[in-house]
Short mmCIF file of C-alpha atoms in Angstrom, two decimals:
data_model
loop_
_atom_site.label_atom_id
_atom_site.label_comp_id
_atom_site.label_asym_id
_atom_site.label_seq_id
_atom_site.Cartn_x
_atom_site.Cartn_y
_atom_site.Cartn_z
CA MET A 15 -0.14 0.12 -0.06
CA THR A 16 1.41 3.40 -0.95
CA LEU A 17 1.97 5.57 2.27
CA ARG A 18 0.50 8.98 2.47
CA ALA A 19 2.74 12.00 2.54
CA PRO A 20 2.24 15.07 4.62
CA PRO A 21 2.53 18.44 2.95
CA LEU A 22 5.80 19.16 4.24
CA SER A 23 7.54 15.99 3.16
CA ALA A 24 9.90 17.45 0.53
CA VAL A 25 10.97 19.84 3.35
CA HIS A 26 11.85 17.16 5.57
CA GLN A 27 13.74 15.13 2.93
CA ARG A 28 15.81 18.23 2.47
CA SER A 29 16.67 18.34 6.16
CA ASP A 30 17.62 14.65 5.88
CA ALA A 31 15.14 13.60 8.38
CA SER A 32 14.75 9.77 8.94
CA PHE A 33 11.10 8.46 8.12
CA THR A 34 9.02 5.72 9.39
CA ASP A 35 5.49 4.44 8.60
CA PHE A 36 2.97 5.62 11.00
CA GLY A 37 -0.74 4.98 10.65
CA GLY A 38 -0.21 4.75 6.84
CA TRP A 39 1.67 7.85 6.67
CA GLU A 40 5.36 8.35 5.78
CA MET A 41 6.46 10.69 8.63
CA PRO A 42 9.81 11.91 9.85
CA VAL A 43 10.84 9.97 13.04
CA GLU A 44 13.90 12.03 13.72
CA PHE A 45 16.04 15.02 12.32
CA GLU A 46 18.96 15.22 14.63
CA SER A 47 18.38 12.81 17.41
CA ILE A 48 15.55 11.99 19.66
CA ARG A 49 17.28 13.08 22.60
CA THR A 50 18.29 16.35 21.20
CA GLU A 51 14.65 17.26 20.07
CA HIS A 52 13.29 16.13 23.29
CA GLU A 53 15.68 18.35 25.21
CA ALA A 54 14.82 21.25 23.08
CA VAL A 55 11.20 20.94 23.64
CA ARG A 56 11.63 20.68 27.67
CA SER A 57 14.03 23.64 27.74
CA GLU A 58 13.40 25.88 24.74
CA ALA A 59 11.04 25.03 21.76
CA GLY A 60 10.70 22.56 19.11
CA LYS A 61 8.19 22.18 16.07
CA PHE A 62 6.55 19.02 14.83
CA ASP A 63 4.75 18.17 11.44
CA VAL A 64 1.58 16.63 12.76
CA SER A 65 -0.40 16.56 9.45
CA HIS A 66 -0.92 12.63 9.75
CA MET A 67 -3.63 13.52 12.19
CA GLY A 68 -7.04 13.51 10.78
CA GLN A 69 -9.21 16.57 10.50
CA ILE A 70 -13.01 16.11 10.16
CA THR A 71 -15.59 18.76 10.30
CA VAL A 72 -19.34 18.73 11.20
CA SER A 73 -21.69 21.18 10.32
CA GLY A 74 -25.46 21.68 10.06
CA PRO A 75 -28.35 22.19 12.32
CA ASP A 76 -27.73 19.11 14.26
CA ALA A 77 -23.95 18.95 14.28
CA ALA A 78 -23.73 19.16 18.14
CA THR A 79 -26.25 16.25 18.43
CA LEU A 80 -24.20 13.98 16.18
CA THR A 81 -20.92 14.90 17.62
CA GLN A 82 -22.30 14.15 20.95
CA ARG A 83 -23.79 10.72 19.95
CA LEU A 84 -20.40 9.61 19.24
CA THR A 85 -17.99 11.29 21.80
CA THR A 86 -17.93 10.65 25.55
CA ASN A 87 -17.44 14.20 26.77
CA ASP A 88 -20.23 16.81 26.53
CA VAL A 89 -19.80 18.92 23.45
CA THR A 90 -22.77 21.07 24.22
CA VAL A 91 -20.81 23.00 26.86
CA LEU A 92 -18.39 24.13 24.16
CA ASP A 93 -18.54 27.93 23.28
CA PRO A 94 -17.16 29.07 19.75
CA GLY A 95 -13.33 29.01 20.11
CA GLU A 96 -13.30 26.28 22.97
CA ALA A 97 -11.94 22.41 22.73
CA GLN A 98 -12.12 19.53 24.64
CA TYR A 99 -10.65 15.92 24.98
CA GLY A 100 -12.75 12.98 24.83
CA ALA A 101 -13.05 9.37 23.62
CA ILE A 102 -14.83 7.62 20.87
CA THR A 103 -16.37 4.16 22.16
CA ASP A 104 -18.34 1.42 20.77
CA GLU A 105 -21.54 -0.14 22.15
CA ASP A 106 -19.44 -1.86 24.94
CA GLY A 107 -17.63 1.30 25.90
CA ILE A 108 -14.46 0.16 24.35
CA MET A 109 -12.27 3.05 22.94
CA LEU A 110 -12.07 3.15 19.30
CA ASP A 111 -10.12 6.55 19.39
CA ASP A 112 -9.22 9.38 21.58
CA THR A 113 -9.95 12.83 19.95
CA VAL A 114 -9.95 16.56 20.61
CA VAL A 115 -13.12 18.16 19.55
CA TYR A 116 -12.96 21.92 18.69
CA ARG A 117 -16.08 24.23 18.39
CA LEU A 118 -14.68 26.45 15.76
CA PRO A 119 -14.58 30.27 16.18
CA GLU A 120 -17.61 32.30 15.16
CA GLY A 121 -17.76 33.07 11.52
CA ALA A 122 -16.09 29.81 10.50
CA ALA A 123 -17.57 27.75 7.70
CA ASP A 124 -18.16 24.54 9.84
CA GLU A 125 -19.23 24.32 13.69
CA PHE A 126 -17.15 21.49 14.72
CA LEU A 127 -13.69 20.00 13.97
CA PHE A 128 -12.46 16.91 15.56
CA ILE A 129 -8.92 15.21 15.38
CA PRO A 130 -9.05 11.38 15.05
CA ASN A 131 -5.52 9.56 15.15
CA ALA A 132 -3.40 8.79 12.25
CA GLY A 133 -5.01 6.65 10.04
CA HIS A 134 -8.45 6.56 11.36
CA ASP A 135 -9.90 9.60 9.37
CA GLY A 136 -11.72 7.27 6.90
CA GLU A 137 -13.05 5.06 9.57
CA MET A 138 -14.18 7.97 11.58
CA THR A 139 -15.83 9.82 8.89
CA GLU A 140 -17.91 6.68 8.10
CA ARG A 141 -18.81 6.27 11.51
CA TRP A 142 -20.38 9.94 11.62
CA LEU A 143 -21.91 9.40 8.35
CA SER A 144 -23.64 6.07 9.48
CA GLU A 145 -24.80 7.39 12.77
CA ARG A 146 -26.23 10.44 10.67
CA ASP A 147 -28.02 8.50 8.15
CA GLU A 148 -29.35 5.86 10.61
CA ARG A 149 -30.78 8.42 12.92
CA GLY A 150 -31.86 10.96 10.33
CA ILE A 151 -29.64 13.73 11.93
CA ASP A 152 -29.58 16.87 9.61
CA ALA A 153 -25.54 17.43 9.74
CA THR A 154 -22.85 17.54 7.02
CA VAL A 155 -19.67 15.59 7.63
CA THR A 156 -16.60 16.08 5.62
CA ASN A 157 -13.12 14.41 5.79
CA ARG A 158 -10.79 17.40 5.38
CA THR A 159 -7.51 15.69 6.20
CA GLU A 160 -6.12 16.33 2.74
CA GLU A 161 -7.16 19.97 3.03
CA TYR A 162 -5.08 20.86 6.28
CA ALA A 163 -1.40 20.92 7.22
CA MET A 164 -1.07 20.70 10.98
CA ILE A 165 2.16 22.08 12.73
CA ALA A 166 2.80 21.94 16.55
CA VAL A 167 5.13 24.37 18.38
CA GLN A 168 5.85 23.24 21.84
CA GLY A 169 7.92 24.13 24.65
CA PRO A 170 8.67 27.15 27.16
CA ASP A 171 9.90 29.51 24.54
CA ALA A 172 6.68 28.50 22.10
CA PRO A 173 4.59 31.52 23.05
CA ASP A 174 7.18 34.15 22.38
CA LEU A 175 8.25 32.19 19.24
CA LEU A 176 4.82 32.06 17.68
CA ALA A 177 3.91 35.50 18.98
CA ALA A 178 6.51 37.09 16.79
CA GLU A 179 4.87 35.48 13.54
CA THR A 180 1.11 35.98 14.36
CA ASP A 181 -1.62 38.65 14.85
CA VAL A 182 -3.50 36.46 17.40
CA SER A 183 -3.08 37.58 21.04
CA LEU A 184 -1.78 34.39 22.33
CA ALA A 185 -1.75 35.70 26.10
CA ALA A 186 -5.59 35.77 25.63
CA LEU A 187 -5.57 32.12 24.57
CA SER A 188 -6.21 29.74 27.57
CA ARG A 189 -5.53 25.91 27.44
CA PHE A 190 -7.93 24.32 25.05
CA GLU A 191 -8.96 27.31 23.21
CA VAL A 192 -8.72 28.04 19.43
CA ALA A 193 -8.62 31.31 17.33
CA ASP A 194 -8.31 32.24 13.71
CA GLY A 195 -5.56 34.47 12.40
CA ALA A 196 -2.57 34.76 10.38
CA VAL A 197 0.66 32.84 10.91
CA ALA A 198 3.71 34.16 8.77
CA GLY A 199 0.93 35.69 6.71
CA VAL A 200 -0.86 32.35 6.32
CA ASP A 201 -4.47 32.21 7.25
CA SER A 202 -4.65 29.61 9.96
CA LEU A 203 -6.28 28.23 13.01
CA ILE A 204 -4.20 28.37 16.21
CA ALA A 205 -5.14 26.09 19.19
CA ARG A 206 -3.45 26.18 22.61
CA THR A 207 -3.20 22.23 22.52
CA GLY A 208 -0.40 19.69 22.28
CA TYR A 209 0.82 16.42 23.24
CA THR A 210 4.07 16.99 25.23
CA GLY A 211 3.12 18.58 28.46
CA GLU A 212 4.87 21.90 27.73
CA ARG A 213 3.20 25.20 26.60
CA GLY A 214 2.54 25.28 23.01
CA PHE A 215 0.22 25.37 20.24
CA GLU A 216 -1.05 23.58 17.13
CA ILE A 217 -1.51 25.25 14.03
CA LEU A 218 -3.95 24.24 11.21
CA CYS A 219 -3.12 25.75 7.80
CA PRO A 220 -3.58 25.30 4.07
CA PRO A 221 -1.15 22.47 2.76
CA ASP A 222 0.28 24.54 -0.02
CA GLU A 223 1.05 27.26 2.46
CA ALA A 224 2.54 25.10 5.16
CA GLU A 225 6.31 25.77 4.14
CA ALA A 226 5.89 29.38 5.04
CA VAL A 227 4.56 28.51 8.50
CA TRP A 228 7.04 25.98 8.98
CA GLY A 229 9.74 27.98 7.97
CA ALA A 230 8.87 31.16 10.09
CA LEU A 231 9.17 28.93 13.25
CA GLU A 232 12.75 29.02 14.02
CA CYS A 233 13.38 26.15 16.56
CA GLN A 234 14.43 22.74 16.43
CA PRO A 235 12.43 20.60 14.17
CA CYS A 236 11.26 17.29 15.88
CA GLY A 237 9.97 13.98 14.59
CA LEU A 238 7.68 11.26 15.98
CA GLY A 239 10.54 9.57 18.20
CA ALA A 240 10.69 12.73 20.33
CA ARG A 241 6.96 13.22 20.26
CA ASP A 242 6.63 9.77 21.84
CA THR A 243 9.24 10.09 24.61
CA LEU A 244 7.65 13.43 25.44
CA ARG A 245 4.11 12.07 25.71
CA LEU A 246 5.24 9.13 27.61
CA GLU A 247 6.85 11.28 30.41
CA MET A 248 3.64 12.84 30.64
CA GLY A 249 1.63 9.52 30.60
CA PHE A 250 -0.45 10.50 27.62
CA LEU A 251 -2.20 7.80 25.77
CA LEU A 252 -1.06 6.54 22.17
CA SER A 253 -3.74 4.87 20.06
CA GLY A 254 -2.54 1.40 19.23
CA GLN A 255 -0.55 1.17 22.33
CA GLU A 256 -2.65 2.12 25.23
CA PHE A 257 -5.74 1.16 23.62
CA HIS A 258 -6.94 -0.74 20.28
CA PRO A 259 -10.34 -2.29 19.88
CA VAL A 260 -8.86 -5.69 18.93
CA ASP A 261 -5.44 -6.03 20.33
CA GLU A 262 -5.97 -3.75 23.65
CA PRO A 263 -9.51 -3.30 24.23
CA ARG A 264 -9.85 -0.93 27.04
CA THR A 265 -12.66 1.60 28.44
CA PRO A 266 -11.81 5.14 29.24
CA TYR A 267 -11.98 4.20 32.97
CA GLU A 268 -9.31 1.62 32.37
CA ALA A 269 -7.06 3.93 30.33
CA GLY A 270 -7.18 6.66 33.05
CA ILE A 271 -9.42 9.27 31.30
CA GLY A 272 -12.84 8.34 32.95
CA TRP A 273 -12.91 12.32 33.70
CA THR A 274 -13.86 12.55 29.94
CA VAL A 275 -16.80 10.36 30.21
CA LYS A 276 -20.18 12.54 31.01
CA LEU A 277 -22.85 10.01 31.93
CA ASP A 278 -25.54 12.75 31.93
CA THR A 279 -25.05 12.90 28.08
CA GLU A 280 -26.22 10.29 25.50
CA PHE A 281 -23.64 8.72 23.56
CA VAL A 282 -22.80 5.30 22.06
CA GLY A 283 -21.41 3.18 24.87
CA ARG A 284 -22.85 5.02 27.60
CA ASP A 285 -24.86 2.26 29.24
CA ALA A 286 -21.96 -0.02 29.35
CA LEU A 287 -19.65 2.85 30.78
CA GLU A 288 -22.27 3.41 33.44
CA GLY A 289 -21.54 -0.18 34.74
CA VAL A 290 -18.08 0.14 34.59
CA ALA A 291 -18.08 3.60 36.71
CA ALA A 292 -20.46 1.61 39.03
CA ASP A 293 -18.50 -1.34 39.71
CA GLY A 294 -15.07 0.08 38.97
CA PRO A 295 -12.68 -1.28 36.57
CA GLU A 296 -10.84 -4.54 37.25
CA GLU A 297 -7.58 -3.23 35.77
CA LYS A 298 -6.01 0.17 35.38
CA LEU A 299 -3.04 1.93 33.49
CA ILE A 300 -0.44 3.07 35.99
CA GLY A 301 3.12 4.41 35.43
CA ILE A 302 6.15 2.21 36.26
CA GLU A 303 9.80 3.26 36.92
CA LEU A 304 12.51 0.51 36.63
CA ILE A 305 14.97 0.30 39.51
CA ASP A 306 17.34 -2.29 38.00
CA ARG A 307 19.18 -1.56 34.52
CA GLY A 308 16.85 -2.35 31.58
CA VAL A 309 14.40 -0.57 29.29
CA PRO A 310 10.68 -1.64 29.28
CA ARG A 311 9.05 -2.25 25.98
CA HIS A 312 5.67 -2.86 24.65
CA GLY A 313 4.33 -6.24 25.58
CA TYR A 314 6.85 -6.95 28.43
CA ASP A 315 5.15 -8.89 31.23
CA VAL A 316 4.91 -7.27 34.74
CA THR A 317 4.73 -9.72 37.63
CA THR A 318 4.72 -9.57 41.34
CA PRO A 319 8.09 -9.68 43.30
CA ASP A 320 7.33 -13.68 43.53
CA GLY A 321 6.99 -13.89 39.76
CA GLU A 322 3.21 -14.10 39.45
CA PRO A 323 2.11 -12.41 36.21
CA ILE A 324 -0.26 -9.51 36.84
CA GLY A 325 0.02 -7.38 33.79
CA HIS A 326 1.98 -5.91 30.85
CA ILE A 327 3.83 -2.89 29.51
CA THR A 328 1.87 -0.79 26.69
CA SER A 329 4.63 1.62 26.20
CA GLY A 330 8.25 2.08 27.54
CA THR A 331 11.31 4.12 27.00
CA MET A 332 14.44 5.59 28.84
CA SER A 333 13.16 8.95 29.87
CA PRO A 334 15.52 11.56 28.35
CA THR A 335 14.47 14.10 31.31
CA LEU A 336 14.61 11.78 34.10
CA GLY A 337 17.39 9.41 33.06
CA ALA A 338 15.37 6.54 34.24
CA PRO A 339 13.38 3.74 32.57
CA ILE A 340 9.86 4.36 32.63
CA ALA A 341 6.72 2.65 31.16
CA LEU A 342 2.91 2.54 31.34
CA ALA A 343 1.32 -0.81 32.23
CA TYR A 344 -2.10 -2.31 32.86
CA VAL A 345 -2.20 -4.10 36.23
CA PRO A 346 -5.14 -5.10 38.50
CA THR A 347 -6.74 -2.22 40.41
CA ALA A 348 -5.00 -3.41 43.54
CA TYR A 349 -1.70 -2.64 42.05
CA ALA A 350 -2.58 0.56 40.48
CA GLN A 351 -1.28 2.91 42.96
CA PRO A 352 1.97 4.43 43.66
CA ASP A 353 5.13 2.60 45.18
CA GLU A 354 3.87 -1.07 44.73
CA SER A 355 6.77 -3.11 44.22
CA VAL A 356 6.71 -5.09 41.04
CA ARG A 357 8.92 -6.68 38.45
CA VAL A 358 9.19 -6.15 34.56
CA VAL A 359 10.58 -9.20 32.67
CA VAL A 360 13.05 -7.70 30.14
CA ARG A 361 14.36 -10.47 27.78
CA GLY A 362 13.61 -13.25 30.39
CA GLU A 363 15.01 -11.42 33.18
CA PRO A 364 12.77 -9.83 36.04
CA LYS A 365 14.02 -6.31 36.90
CA LYS A 366 12.86 -4.63 39.83
CA ALA A 367 10.53 -1.94 39.53
CA ARG A 368 7.81 0.39 41.25
CA THR A 369 4.49 1.57 40.31
CA ARG A 370 4.54 5.43 39.71
CA SER A 371 1.53 7.99 39.33
CA THR A 372 1.57 9.95 36.02
CA PRO A 373 2.54 12.22 34.81
CA PHE A 374 6.32 11.25 35.57
CA LEU A 375 7.01 15.00 35.50
CA ASP A 376 5.67 17.96 37.03
CA ARG A 377 4.29 20.38 34.37
#
């Protein structure tokens, strides 16, 4: 299958970036090194091409009704220019995706924009269309993934860096708010959102003008490798790792985002999740830090000190900021609290570890 290419692909190739297949997209995984890029974001600023993320708009008289039916959070509380994080679940409450839903600023052609994960835009467009048609909902759903480039600028210096290139008052933009304005002379949407734990913004702009925006942001270019280590230090979920409808079927309560589930709204999966909320999940996602030498990786077993299997690693790395091996893992609820002594089986060797609350960093 031919991989999809982001609008900035040629720019990244000229920068000698290394590429990887991610969700059916050929994306830069690193430009200089994962450590260099990671440290730039934590100490100064870095820019990411995240055009592999989906962009789907919903408009029409019943746009809110349709989007509410298919996301766990309450989109009706959003004012124009506000956003929220939520999950997309099936009838059993199992996560199909996580997403950010934007209610676009006044005057926008569409009312809502939501961001599914890489490679999920076609599936989620069909899900919205099927629900619309089945229930006779008056809404227009459009997959605009090919109509946007998406660039994230993240880090302590990101606000000043972007402020020099935009007419939007960034100081007036709170977390999970979005405004329209120009960046480097290019009409854009600017959102105070991100996936690193640092202050930062995500910019959506026309793909044929993305190079002007990218070039104006004079900071370290970063690939998906650093994006992964940064999000892992914050305990953020990654689709396909912390949840997958077949390989890792999890509810929002198991995945640690139960706060995004508003049971006083009506959405697909609500009744199943009401039961989970009442009884409590049997397993939960928890942070783990290795005490012994070794790096935890996806799929490694987690055991008690006596060797009894109790769970498995979903994501793991050597934290560039902490200089320690960290991971996320699903374990029984009894173990899903800080400072429980466990073992992680690394290449057949049980390594001493302890459970940690997330995020691993105070941000």
